[in-house]
PDB file of C-alpha atoms in Angstrom:
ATOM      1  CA  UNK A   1      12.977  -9.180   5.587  1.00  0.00           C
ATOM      2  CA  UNK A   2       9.448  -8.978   4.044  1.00  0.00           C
ATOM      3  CA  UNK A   3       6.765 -12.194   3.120  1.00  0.00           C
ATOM      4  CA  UNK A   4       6.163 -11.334  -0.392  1.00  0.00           C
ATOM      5  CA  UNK A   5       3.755 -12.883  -2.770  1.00  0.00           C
ATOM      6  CA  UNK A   6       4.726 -11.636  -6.489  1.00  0.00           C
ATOM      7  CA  UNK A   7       6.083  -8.500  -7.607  1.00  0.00           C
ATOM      8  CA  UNK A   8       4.518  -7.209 -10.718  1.00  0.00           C
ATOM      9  CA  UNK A   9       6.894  -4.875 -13.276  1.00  0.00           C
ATOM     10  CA  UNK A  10       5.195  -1.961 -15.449  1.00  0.00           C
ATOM     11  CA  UNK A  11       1.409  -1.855 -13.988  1.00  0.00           C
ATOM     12  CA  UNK A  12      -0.875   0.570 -14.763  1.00  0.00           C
ATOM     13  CA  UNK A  13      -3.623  -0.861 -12.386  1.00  0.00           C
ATOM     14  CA  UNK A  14      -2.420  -0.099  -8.439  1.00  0.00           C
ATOM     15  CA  UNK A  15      -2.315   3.556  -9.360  1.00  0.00           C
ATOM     16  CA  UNK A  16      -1.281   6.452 -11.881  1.00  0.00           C
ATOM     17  CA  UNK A  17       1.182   5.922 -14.450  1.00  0.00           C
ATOM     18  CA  UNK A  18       3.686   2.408 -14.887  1.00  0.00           C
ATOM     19  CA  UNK A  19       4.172   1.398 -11.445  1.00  0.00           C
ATOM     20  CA  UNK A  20       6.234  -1.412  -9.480  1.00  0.00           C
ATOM     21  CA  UNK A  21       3.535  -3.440  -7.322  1.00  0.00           C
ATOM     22  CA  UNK A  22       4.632  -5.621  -4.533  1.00  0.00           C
ATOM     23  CA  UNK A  23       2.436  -7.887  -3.350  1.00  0.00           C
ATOM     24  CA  UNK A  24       2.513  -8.510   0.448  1.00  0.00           C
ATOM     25  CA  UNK A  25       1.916 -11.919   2.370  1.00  0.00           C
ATOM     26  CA  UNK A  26      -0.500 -11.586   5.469  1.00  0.00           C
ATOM     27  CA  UNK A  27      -4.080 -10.017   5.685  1.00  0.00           C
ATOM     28  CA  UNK A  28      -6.497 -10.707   8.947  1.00  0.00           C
ATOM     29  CA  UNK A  29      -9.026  -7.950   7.173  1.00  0.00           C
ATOM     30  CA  UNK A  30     -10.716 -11.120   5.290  1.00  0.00           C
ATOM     31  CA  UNK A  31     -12.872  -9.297   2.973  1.00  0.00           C
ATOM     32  CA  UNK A  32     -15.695 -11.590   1.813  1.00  0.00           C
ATOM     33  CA  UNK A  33     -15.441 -11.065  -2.325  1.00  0.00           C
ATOM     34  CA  UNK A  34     -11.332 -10.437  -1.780  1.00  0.00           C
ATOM     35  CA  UNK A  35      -9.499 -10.144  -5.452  1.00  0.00           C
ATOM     36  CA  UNK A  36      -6.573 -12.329  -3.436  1.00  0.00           C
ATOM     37  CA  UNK A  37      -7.726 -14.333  -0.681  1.00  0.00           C
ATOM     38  CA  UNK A  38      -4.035 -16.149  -1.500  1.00  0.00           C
ATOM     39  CA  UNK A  39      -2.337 -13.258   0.612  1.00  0.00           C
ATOM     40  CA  UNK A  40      -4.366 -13.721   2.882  1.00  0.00           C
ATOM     41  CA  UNK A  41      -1.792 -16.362   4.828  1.00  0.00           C
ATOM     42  CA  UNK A  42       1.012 -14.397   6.819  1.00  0.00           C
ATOM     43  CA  UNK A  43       3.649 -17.092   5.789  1.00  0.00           C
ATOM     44  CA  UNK A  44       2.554 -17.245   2.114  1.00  0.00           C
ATOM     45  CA  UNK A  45       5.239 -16.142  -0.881  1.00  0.00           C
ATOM     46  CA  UNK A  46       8.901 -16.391  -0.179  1.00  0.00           C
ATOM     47  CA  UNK A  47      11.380 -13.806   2.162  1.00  0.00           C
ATOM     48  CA  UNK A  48      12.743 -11.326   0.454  1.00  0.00           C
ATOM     49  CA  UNK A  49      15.276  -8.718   1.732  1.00  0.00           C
ATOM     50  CA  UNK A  50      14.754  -4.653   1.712  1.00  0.00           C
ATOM     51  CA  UNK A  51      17.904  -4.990  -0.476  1.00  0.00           C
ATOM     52  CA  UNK A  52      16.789  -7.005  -3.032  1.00  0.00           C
ATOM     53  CA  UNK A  53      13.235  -5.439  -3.381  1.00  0.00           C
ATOM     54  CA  UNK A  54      15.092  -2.101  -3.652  1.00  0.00           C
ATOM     55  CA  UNK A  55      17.466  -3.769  -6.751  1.00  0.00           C
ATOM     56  CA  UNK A  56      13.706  -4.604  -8.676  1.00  0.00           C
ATOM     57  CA  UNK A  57      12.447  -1.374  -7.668  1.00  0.00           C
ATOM     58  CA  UNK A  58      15.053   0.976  -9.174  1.00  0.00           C
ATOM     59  CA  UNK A  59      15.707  -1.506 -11.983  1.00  0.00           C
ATOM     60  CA  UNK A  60      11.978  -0.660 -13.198  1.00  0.00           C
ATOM     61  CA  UNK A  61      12.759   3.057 -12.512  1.00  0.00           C
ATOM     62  CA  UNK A  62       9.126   4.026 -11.690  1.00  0.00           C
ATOM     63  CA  UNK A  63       6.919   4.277  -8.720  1.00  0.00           C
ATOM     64  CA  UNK A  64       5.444   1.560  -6.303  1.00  0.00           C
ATOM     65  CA  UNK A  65       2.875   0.766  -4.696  1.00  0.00           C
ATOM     66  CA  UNK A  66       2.343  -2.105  -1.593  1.00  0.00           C
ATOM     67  CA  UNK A  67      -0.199  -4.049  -1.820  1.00  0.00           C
ATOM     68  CA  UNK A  68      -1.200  -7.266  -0.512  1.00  0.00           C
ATOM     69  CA  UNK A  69      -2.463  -8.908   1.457  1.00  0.00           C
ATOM     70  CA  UNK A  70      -1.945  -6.028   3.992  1.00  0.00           C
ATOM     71  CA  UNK A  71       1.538  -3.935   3.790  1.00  0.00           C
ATOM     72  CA  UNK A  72       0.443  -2.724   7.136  1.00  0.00           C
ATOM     73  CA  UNK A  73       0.549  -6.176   8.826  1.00  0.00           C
ATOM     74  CA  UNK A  74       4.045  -6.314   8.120  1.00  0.00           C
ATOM     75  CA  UNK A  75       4.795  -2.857   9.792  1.00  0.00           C
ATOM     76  CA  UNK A  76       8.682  -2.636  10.449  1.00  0.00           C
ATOM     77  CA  UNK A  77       9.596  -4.251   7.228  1.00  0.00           C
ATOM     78  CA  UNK A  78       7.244  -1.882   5.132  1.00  0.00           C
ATOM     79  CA  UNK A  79       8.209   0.948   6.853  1.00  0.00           C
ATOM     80  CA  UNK A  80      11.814   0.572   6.016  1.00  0.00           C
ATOM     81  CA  UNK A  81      11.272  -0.035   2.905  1.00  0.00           C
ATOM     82  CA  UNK A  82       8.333   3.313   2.206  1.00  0.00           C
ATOM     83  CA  UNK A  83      12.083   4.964   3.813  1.00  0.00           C
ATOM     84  CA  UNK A  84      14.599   3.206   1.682  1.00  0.00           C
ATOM     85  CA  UNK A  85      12.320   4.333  -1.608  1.00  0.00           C
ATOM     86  CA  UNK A  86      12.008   7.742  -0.634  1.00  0.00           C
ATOM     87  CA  UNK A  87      14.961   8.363   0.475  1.00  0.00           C
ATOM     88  CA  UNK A  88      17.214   6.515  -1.892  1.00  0.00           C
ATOM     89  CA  UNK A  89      15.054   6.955  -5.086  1.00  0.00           C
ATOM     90  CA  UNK A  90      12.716   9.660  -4.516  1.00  0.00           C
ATOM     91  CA  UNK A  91       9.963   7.697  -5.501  1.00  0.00           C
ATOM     92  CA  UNK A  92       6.190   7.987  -5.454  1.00  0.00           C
ATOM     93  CA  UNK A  93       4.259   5.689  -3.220  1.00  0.00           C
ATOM     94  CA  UNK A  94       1.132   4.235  -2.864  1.00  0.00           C
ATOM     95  CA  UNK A  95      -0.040   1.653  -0.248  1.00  0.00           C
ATOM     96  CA  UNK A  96      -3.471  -0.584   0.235  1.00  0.00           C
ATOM     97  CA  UNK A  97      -4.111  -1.493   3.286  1.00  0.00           C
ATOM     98  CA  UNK A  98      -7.511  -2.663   5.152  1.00  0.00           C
ATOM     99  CA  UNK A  99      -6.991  -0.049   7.913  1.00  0.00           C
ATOM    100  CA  UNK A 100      -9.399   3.066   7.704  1.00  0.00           C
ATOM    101  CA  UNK A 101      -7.017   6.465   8.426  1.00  0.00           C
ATOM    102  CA  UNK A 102      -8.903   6.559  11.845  1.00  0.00           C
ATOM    103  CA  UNK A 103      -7.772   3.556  12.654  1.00  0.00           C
ATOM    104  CA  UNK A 104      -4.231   4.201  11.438  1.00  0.00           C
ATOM    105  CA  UNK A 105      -3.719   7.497  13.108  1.00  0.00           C
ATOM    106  CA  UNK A 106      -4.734   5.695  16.505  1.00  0.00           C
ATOM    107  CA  UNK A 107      -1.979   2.978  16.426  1.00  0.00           C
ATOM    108  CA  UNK A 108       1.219   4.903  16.740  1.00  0.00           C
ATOM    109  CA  UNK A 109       3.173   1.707  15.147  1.00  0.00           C
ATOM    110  CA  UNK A 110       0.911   1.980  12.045  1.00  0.00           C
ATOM    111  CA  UNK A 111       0.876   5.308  11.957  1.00  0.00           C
ATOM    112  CA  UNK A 112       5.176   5.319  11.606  1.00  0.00           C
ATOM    113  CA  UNK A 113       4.529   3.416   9.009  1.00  0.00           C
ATOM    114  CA  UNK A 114       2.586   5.485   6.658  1.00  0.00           C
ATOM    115  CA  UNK A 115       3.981   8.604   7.516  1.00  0.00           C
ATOM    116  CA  UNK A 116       6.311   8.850   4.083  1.00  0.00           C
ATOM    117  CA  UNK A 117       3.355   7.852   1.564  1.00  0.00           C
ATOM    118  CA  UNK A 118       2.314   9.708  -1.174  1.00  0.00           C
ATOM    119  CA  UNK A 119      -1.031   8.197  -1.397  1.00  0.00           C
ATOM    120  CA  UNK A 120      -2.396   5.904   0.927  1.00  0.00           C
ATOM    121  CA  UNK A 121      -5.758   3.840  -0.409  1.00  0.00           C
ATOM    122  CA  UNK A 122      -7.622   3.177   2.953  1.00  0.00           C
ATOM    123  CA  UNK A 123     -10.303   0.774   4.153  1.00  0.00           C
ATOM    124  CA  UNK A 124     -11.572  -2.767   3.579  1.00  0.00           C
ATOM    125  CA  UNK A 125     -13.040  -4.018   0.451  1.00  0.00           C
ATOM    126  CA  UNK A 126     -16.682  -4.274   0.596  1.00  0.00           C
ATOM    127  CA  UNK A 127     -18.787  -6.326  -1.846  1.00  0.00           C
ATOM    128  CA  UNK A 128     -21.803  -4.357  -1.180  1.00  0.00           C
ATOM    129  CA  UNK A 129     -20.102  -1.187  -2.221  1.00  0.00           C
ATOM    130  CA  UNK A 130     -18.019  -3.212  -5.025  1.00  0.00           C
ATOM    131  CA  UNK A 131     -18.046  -0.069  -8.266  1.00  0.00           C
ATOM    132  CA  UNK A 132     -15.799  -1.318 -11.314  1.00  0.00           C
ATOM    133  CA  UNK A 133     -16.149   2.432 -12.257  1.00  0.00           C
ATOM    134  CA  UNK A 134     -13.667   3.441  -9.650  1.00  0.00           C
ATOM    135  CA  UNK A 135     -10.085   4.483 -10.374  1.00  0.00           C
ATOM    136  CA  UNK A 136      -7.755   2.683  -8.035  1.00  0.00           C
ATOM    137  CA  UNK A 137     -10.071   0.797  -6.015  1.00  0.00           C
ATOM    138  CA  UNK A 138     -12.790  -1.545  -5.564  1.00  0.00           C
ATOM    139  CA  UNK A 139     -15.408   0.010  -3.800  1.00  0.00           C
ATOM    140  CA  UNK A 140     -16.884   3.114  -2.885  1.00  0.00           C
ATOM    141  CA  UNK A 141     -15.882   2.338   1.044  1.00  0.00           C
ATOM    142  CA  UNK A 142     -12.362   2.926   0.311  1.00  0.00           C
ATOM    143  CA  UNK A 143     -10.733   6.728  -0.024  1.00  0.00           C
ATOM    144  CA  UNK A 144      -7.328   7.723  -1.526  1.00  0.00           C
ATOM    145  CA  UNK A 145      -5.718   9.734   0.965  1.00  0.00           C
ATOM    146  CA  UNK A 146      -3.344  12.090   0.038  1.00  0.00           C
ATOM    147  CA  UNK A 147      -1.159  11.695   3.094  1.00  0.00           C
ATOM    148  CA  UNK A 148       1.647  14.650   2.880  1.00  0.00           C
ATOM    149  CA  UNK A 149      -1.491  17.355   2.375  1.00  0.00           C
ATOM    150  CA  UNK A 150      -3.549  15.153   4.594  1.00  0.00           C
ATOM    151  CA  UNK A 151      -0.668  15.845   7.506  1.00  0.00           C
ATOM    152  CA  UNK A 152       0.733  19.391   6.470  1.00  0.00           C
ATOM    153  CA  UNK A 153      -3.026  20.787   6.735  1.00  0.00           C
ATOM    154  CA  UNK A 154      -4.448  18.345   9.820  1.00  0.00           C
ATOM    155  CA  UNK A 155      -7.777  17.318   7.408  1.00  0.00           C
ATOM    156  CA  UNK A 156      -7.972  14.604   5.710  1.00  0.00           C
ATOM    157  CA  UNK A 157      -7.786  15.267   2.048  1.00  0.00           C
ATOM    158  CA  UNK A 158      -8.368  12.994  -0.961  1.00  0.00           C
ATOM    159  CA  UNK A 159      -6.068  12.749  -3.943  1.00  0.00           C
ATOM    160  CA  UNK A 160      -6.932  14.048  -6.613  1.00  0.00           C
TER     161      UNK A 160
END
């Protein structure tokens, strides 16, 4: 089971192309300037089983992306369900989490976790570095980490 807050159908704005976005309940990162302090409460939204989300998700036919809150701060529950999407749908998948990669590589539970992303968009929001310009993200703090390169070569690399 998973706390979600809203699911949203045929986005264009969490990442490249129409995506499914799931919106995760719990964030402790607090980001003053936050697009959705609302997630920020661990028990907000409603449970929601890894079966159902996966009946939305390959409804839509098209790729996800967690977001949140934090998808991280649910770790178990999102990574069965980064598994269940790869493995039973092959599809792409982004996450957003507060966590810089440093951080995540140094927990071994959150580092499970992200192990099967495609992209991974790291790092807390910060107002002072708050760009509208910016694909994917909302300031210039935060990286999107192409996490199967950024493990087959051992450096960090960006998507591109």
């Amino acid at each position: 089971m998973l706390r979600i807050l809203h699911i949203v159908e045929g986005t264009s704005v969490d990442g490249p192309g129409l995506r499914t976005s799931i919106y995760m309940a719990g964030c402790n990162h607090h980001c003053p300037g936050c697009h959705n302090p609302a997630s920020w409460n661990p028990q907000g939204g409603e449970e929601r089983s890894l079966d159902e989300l996966m009946q939305v998700i390959a409804y839509n036919e098209a790729p996800v992306t967690l977001s949140g809150g934090d998808p991280l701060q649910q770790p178990d529950g999102t990574r069965a369900l980064i598994s269940r999407i790869k493995h039973e749908l092959g599809y792409n998948v982004w996450c957003y989490t507060g966590y810089t990669w440093e951080e995540i590589v140094n927990d071994p539970k959150l580092f499970k976790v992200v192990q099967e992303l495609d992209v991974l968009v790291d790092g807390p929001f910060k107002m002072a570095e708050r760009d509208i310009s910016l694909r994917f993200r909302g300031s210039r703090n935060q990286r999107l980490i192409d996490v199967q390169r950024t493990l087959d070569t051992g450096v960090l690399t960006l998507w591109q």
